[in-house]
PDB file of C-alpha atoms in Angstrom:
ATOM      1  CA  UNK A   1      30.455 -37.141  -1.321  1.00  0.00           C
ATOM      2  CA  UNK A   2      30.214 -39.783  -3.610  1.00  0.00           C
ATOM      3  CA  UNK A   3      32.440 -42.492  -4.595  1.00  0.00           C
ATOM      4  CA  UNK A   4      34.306 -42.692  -7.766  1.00  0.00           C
ATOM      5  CA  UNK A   5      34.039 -45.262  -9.907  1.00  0.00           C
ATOM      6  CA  UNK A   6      36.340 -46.011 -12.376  1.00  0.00           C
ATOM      7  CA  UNK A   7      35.046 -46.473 -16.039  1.00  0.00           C
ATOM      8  CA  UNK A   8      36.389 -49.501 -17.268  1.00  0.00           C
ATOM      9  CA  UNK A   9      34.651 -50.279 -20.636  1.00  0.00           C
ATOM     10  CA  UNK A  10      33.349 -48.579 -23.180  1.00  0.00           C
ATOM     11  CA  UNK A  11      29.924 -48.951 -22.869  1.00  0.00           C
ATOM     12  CA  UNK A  12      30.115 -47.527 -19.535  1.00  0.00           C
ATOM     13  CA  UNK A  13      32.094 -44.288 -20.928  1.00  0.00           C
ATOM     14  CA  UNK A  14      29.512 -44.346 -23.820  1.00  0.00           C
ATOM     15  CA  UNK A  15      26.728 -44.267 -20.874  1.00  0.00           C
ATOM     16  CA  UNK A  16      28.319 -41.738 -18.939  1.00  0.00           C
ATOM     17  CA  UNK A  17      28.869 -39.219 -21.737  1.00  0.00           C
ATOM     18  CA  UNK A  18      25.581 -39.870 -23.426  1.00  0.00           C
ATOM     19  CA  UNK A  19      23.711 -36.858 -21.492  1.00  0.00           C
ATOM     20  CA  UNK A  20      26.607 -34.555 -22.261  1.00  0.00           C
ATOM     21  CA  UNK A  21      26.718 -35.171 -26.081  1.00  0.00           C
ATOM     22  CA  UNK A  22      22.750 -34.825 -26.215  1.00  0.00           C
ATOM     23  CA  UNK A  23      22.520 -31.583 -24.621  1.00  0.00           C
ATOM     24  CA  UNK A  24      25.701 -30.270 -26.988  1.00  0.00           C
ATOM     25  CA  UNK A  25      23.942 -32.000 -29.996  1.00  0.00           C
ATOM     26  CA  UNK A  26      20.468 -30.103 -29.112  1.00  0.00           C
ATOM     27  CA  UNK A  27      22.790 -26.807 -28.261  1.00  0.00           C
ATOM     28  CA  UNK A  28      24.342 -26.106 -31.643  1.00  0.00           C
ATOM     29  CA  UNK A  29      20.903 -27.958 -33.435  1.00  0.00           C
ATOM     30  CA  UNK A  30      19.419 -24.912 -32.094  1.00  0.00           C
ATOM     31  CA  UNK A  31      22.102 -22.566 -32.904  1.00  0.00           C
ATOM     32  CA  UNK A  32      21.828 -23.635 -36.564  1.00  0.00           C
ATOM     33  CA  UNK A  33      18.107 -24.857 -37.100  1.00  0.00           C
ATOM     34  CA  UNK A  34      17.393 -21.822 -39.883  1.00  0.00           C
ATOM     35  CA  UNK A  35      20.719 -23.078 -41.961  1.00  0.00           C
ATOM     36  CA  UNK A  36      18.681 -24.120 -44.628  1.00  0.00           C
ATOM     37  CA  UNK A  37      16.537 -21.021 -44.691  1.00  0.00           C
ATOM     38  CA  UNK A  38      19.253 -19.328 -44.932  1.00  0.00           C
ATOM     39  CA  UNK A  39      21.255 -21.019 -47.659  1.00  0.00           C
ATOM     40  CA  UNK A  40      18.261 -20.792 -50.013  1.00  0.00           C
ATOM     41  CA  UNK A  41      18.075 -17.097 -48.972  1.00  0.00           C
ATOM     42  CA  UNK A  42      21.586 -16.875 -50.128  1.00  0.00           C
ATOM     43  CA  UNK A  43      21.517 -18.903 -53.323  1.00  0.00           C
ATOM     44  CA  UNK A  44      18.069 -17.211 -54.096  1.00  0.00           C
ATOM     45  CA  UNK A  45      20.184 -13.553 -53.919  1.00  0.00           C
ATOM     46  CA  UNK A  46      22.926 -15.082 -55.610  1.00  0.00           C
ATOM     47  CA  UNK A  47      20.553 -15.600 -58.568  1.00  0.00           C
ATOM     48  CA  UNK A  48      19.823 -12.013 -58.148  1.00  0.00           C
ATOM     49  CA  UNK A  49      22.604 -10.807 -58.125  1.00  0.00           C
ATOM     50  CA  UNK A  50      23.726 -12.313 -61.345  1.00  0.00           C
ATOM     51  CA  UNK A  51      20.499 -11.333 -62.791  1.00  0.00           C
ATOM     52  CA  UNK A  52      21.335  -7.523 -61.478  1.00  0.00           C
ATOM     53  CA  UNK A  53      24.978  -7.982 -62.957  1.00  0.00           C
ATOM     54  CA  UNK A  54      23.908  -9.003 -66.637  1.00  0.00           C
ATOM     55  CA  UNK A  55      21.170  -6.496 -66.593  1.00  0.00           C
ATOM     56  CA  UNK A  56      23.938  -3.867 -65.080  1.00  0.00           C
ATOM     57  CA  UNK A  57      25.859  -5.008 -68.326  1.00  0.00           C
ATOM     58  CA  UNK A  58      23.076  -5.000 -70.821  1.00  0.00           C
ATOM     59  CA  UNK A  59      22.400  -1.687 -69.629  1.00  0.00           C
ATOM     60  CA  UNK A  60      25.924  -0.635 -70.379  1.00  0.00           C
ATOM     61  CA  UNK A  61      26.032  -1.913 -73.701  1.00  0.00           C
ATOM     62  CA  UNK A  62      22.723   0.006 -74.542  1.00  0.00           C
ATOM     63  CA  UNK A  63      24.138   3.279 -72.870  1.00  0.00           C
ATOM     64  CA  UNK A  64      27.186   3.213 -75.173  1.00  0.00           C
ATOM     65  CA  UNK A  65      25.557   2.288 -78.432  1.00  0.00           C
ATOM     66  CA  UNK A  66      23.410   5.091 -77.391  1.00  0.00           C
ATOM     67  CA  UNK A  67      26.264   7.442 -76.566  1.00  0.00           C
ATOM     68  CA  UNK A  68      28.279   6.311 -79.725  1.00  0.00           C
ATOM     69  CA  UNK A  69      24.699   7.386 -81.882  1.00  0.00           C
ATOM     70  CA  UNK A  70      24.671  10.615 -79.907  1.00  0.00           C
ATOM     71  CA  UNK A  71      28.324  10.996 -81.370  1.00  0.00           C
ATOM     72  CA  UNK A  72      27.512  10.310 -84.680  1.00  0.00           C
ATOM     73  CA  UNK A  73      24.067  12.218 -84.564  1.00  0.00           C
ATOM     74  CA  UNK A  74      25.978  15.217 -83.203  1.00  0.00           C
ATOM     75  CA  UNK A  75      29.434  14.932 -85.746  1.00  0.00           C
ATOM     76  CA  UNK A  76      26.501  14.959 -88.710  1.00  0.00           C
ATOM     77  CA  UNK A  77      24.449  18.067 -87.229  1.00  0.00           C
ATOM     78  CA  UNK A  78      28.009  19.878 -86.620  1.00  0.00           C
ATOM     79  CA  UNK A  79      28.696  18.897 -90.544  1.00  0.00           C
ATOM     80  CA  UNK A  80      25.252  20.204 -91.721  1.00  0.00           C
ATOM     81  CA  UNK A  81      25.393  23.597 -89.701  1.00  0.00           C
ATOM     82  CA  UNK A  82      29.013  23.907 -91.059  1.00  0.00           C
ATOM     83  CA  UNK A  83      27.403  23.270 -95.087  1.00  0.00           C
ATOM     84  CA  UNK A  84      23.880  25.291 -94.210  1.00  0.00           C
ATOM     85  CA  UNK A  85      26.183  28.626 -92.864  1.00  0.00           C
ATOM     86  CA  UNK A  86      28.797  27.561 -96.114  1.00  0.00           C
ATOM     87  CA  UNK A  87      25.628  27.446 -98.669  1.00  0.00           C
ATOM     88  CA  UNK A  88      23.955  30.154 -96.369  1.00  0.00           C
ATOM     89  CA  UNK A  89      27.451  32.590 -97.178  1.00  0.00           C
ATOM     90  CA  UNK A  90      27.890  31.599-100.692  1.00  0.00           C
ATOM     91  CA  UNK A  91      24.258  32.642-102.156  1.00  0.00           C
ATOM     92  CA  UNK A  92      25.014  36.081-100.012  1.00  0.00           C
ATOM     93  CA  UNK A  93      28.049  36.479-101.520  1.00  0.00           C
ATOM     94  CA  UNK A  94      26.842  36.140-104.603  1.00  0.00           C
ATOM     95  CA  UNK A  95      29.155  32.274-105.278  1.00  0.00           C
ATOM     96  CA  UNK A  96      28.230  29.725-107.001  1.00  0.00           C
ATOM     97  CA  UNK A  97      26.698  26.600-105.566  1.00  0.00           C
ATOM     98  CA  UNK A  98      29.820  24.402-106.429  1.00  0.00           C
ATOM     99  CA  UNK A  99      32.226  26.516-105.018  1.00  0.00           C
ATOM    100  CA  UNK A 100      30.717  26.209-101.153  1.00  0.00           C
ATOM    101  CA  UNK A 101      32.486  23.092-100.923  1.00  0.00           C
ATOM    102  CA  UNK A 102      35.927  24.956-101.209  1.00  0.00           C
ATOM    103  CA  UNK A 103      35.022  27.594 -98.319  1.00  0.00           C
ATOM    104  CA  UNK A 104      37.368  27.167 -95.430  1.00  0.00           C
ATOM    105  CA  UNK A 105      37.088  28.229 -91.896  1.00  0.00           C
ATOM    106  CA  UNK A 106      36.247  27.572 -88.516  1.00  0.00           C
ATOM    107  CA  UNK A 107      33.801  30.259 -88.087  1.00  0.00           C
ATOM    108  CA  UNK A 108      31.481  32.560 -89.861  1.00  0.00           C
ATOM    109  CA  UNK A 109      33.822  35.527 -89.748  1.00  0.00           C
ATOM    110  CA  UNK A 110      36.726  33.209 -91.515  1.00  0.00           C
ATOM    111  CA  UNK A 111      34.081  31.700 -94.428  1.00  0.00           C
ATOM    112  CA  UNK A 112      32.665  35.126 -95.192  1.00  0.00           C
ATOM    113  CA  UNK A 113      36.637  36.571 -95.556  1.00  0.00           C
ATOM    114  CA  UNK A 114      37.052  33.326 -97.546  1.00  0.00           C
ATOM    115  CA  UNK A 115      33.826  33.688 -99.877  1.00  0.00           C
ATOM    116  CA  UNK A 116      34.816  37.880-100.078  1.00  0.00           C
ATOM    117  CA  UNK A 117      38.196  36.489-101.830  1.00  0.00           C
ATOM    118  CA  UNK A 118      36.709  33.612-103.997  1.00  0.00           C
ATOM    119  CA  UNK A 119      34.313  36.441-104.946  1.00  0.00           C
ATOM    120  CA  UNK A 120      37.004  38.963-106.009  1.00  0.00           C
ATOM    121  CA  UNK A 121      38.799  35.683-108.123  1.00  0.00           C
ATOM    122  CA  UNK A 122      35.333  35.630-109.677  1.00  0.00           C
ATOM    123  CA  UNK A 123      35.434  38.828-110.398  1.00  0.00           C
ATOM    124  CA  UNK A 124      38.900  39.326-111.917  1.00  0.00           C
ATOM    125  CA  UNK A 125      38.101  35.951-113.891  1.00  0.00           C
ATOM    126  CA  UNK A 126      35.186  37.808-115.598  1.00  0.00           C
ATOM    127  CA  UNK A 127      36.894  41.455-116.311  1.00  0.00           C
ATOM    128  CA  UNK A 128      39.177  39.287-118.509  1.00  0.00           C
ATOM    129  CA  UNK A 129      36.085  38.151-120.742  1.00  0.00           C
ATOM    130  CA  UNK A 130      36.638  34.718-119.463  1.00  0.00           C
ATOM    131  CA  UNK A 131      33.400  32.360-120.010  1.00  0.00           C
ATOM    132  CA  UNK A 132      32.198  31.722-115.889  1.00  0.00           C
ATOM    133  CA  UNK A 133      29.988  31.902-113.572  1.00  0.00           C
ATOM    134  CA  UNK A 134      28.579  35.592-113.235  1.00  0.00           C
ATOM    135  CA  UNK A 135      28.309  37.061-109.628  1.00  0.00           C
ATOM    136  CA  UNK A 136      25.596  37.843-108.410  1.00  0.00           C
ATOM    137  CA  UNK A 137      25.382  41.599-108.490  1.00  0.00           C
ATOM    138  CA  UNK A 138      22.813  42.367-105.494  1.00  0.00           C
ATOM    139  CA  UNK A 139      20.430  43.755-108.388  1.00  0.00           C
ATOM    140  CA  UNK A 140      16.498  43.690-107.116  1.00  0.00           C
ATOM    141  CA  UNK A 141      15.786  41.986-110.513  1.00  0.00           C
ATOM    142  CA  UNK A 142      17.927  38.427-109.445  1.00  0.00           C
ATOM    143  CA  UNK A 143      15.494  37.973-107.073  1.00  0.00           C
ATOM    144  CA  UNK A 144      11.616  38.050-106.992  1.00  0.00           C
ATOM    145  CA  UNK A 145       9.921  39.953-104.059  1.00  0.00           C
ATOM    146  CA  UNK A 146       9.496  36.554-102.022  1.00  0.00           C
ATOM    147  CA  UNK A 147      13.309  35.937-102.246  1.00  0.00           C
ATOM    148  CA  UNK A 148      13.432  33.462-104.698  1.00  0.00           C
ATOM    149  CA  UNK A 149      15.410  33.177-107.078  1.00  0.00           C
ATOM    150  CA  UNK A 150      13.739  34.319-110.269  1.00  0.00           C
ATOM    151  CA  UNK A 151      14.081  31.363-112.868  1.00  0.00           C
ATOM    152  CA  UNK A 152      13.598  32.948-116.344  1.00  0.00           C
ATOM    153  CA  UNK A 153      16.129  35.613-115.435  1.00  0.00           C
ATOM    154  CA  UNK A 154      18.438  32.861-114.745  1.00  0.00           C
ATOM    155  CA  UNK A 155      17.698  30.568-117.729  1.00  0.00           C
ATOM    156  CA  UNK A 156      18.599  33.969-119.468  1.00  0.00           C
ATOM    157  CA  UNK A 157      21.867  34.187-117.850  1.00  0.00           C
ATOM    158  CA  UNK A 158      22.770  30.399-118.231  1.00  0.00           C
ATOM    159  CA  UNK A 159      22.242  30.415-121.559  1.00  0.00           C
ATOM    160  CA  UNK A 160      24.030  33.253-122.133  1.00  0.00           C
ATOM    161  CA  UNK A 161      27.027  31.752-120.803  1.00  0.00           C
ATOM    162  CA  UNK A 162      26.611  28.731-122.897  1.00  0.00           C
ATOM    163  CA  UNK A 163      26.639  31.096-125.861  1.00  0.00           C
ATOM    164  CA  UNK A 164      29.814  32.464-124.917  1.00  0.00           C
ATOM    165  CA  UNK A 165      31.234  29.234-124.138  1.00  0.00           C
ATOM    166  CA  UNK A 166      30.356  28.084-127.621  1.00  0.00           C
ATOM    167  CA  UNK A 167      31.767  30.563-129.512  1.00  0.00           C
ATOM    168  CA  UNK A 168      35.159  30.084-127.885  1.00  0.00           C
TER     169      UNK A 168
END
C-alpha cells in the first residue's frame, strides 16, 4: 500500500484536488452545455406567448363589439317586425297610419284584439257625426286590383273630411 503523506500547504492541497475539480467542472459543463439554447428557446416562447396573449385579447375585444352589434342588430329587427306586423294589422283593420303607434301587445293575436277595439272607437266616433278618420270599409273600390291603394278615391275622401272639418 502506499504511504500517506500529509498535505501541509496549500499548494500541495491545490495539486492534489486539481484532477477532482476538473473532472466535476467538465461533469456538470456537460450537463449544462445547451443552457443557452435553451434560454433563448424560452425567452423566444416567452415573446410568443405574449404575442398569443394580446392577440387572445384583441380577439376578445373584437368578439364582443361584434356580439354587442349582434345585440343591437337583433333589438332593431325585433322593433321593425313588431312595427311591420303593427302597420301590417292596422291597414287590415282598416286604422289609420298614426294610430299603429298606439297598438299594444306581445303577439299578433293581442294587436289584432287591440286594433278590433281602436276600430270599434273609430267607429262609434263617426256614428256621432264627429269629423275623423273614416274606416276603411273592405269596399273593392278602396283598393285597385293590384292592391294599392287607389289615390283619387282617397284625395276624395280627405278632402271630404277637410270640408267637414271646416264647416265646424
Amino acid at each position: 500500500m502506499a504511504e500517506f503523506t500529509p498535505i501541509n500547504t496549500q499548494e500541495e492541497f491545490d495539486a492534489a484536488i486539481k484532477p477532482r475539480l476538473e473532472r466535476e467542472r467538465a461533469t456538470i459543463s456537460k450537463k449544462y452545455e445547451d443552457y443557452d439554447q435553451i434560454k433563448s428557446e424560452r425567452d423566444s416562447f416567452a415573446s410568443q406567448i405574449a404575442d398569443f396573449e394580446k392577440s387572445a385579447k384583441e380577439n376578445t375585444d373584437k368578439i364582443t363589439d361584434l356580439q354587442n352589434q349582434l345585440d343591437v342588430a337583433t333589438k332593431k329587427a325585433s322593433s321593425l317586425e313588431v312595427e311591420n306586423l303593427k302597420t301590417q294589422i292596422a291597414i287590415d283593420k282598416g286604422l289609420p297610419m298614426e294610430l299603429r303607434g298606439r297598438l299594444n301587445g306581445a303577439t299578433k293575436e293581442e294587436l289584432e284584439k287591440d286594433a278590433e277595439s281602436l276600430k270599434e272607437i273609430f267607429k262609434k266616433e263617426n256614428q256621432k257625426n264627429l269629423p275623423g278618420f273614416q274606416p276603411f270599409s273592405g269596399d273593392s273600390d278602396d283598393y285597385e286590383s293590384t292592391g294599392k291603394v287607389n289615390k283619387d278615391r282617397a284625395m276624395q275622401k280627405f278632402e271630404k273630411s277637410l270640408k267637414i272639418i271646416n264647416e265646424q
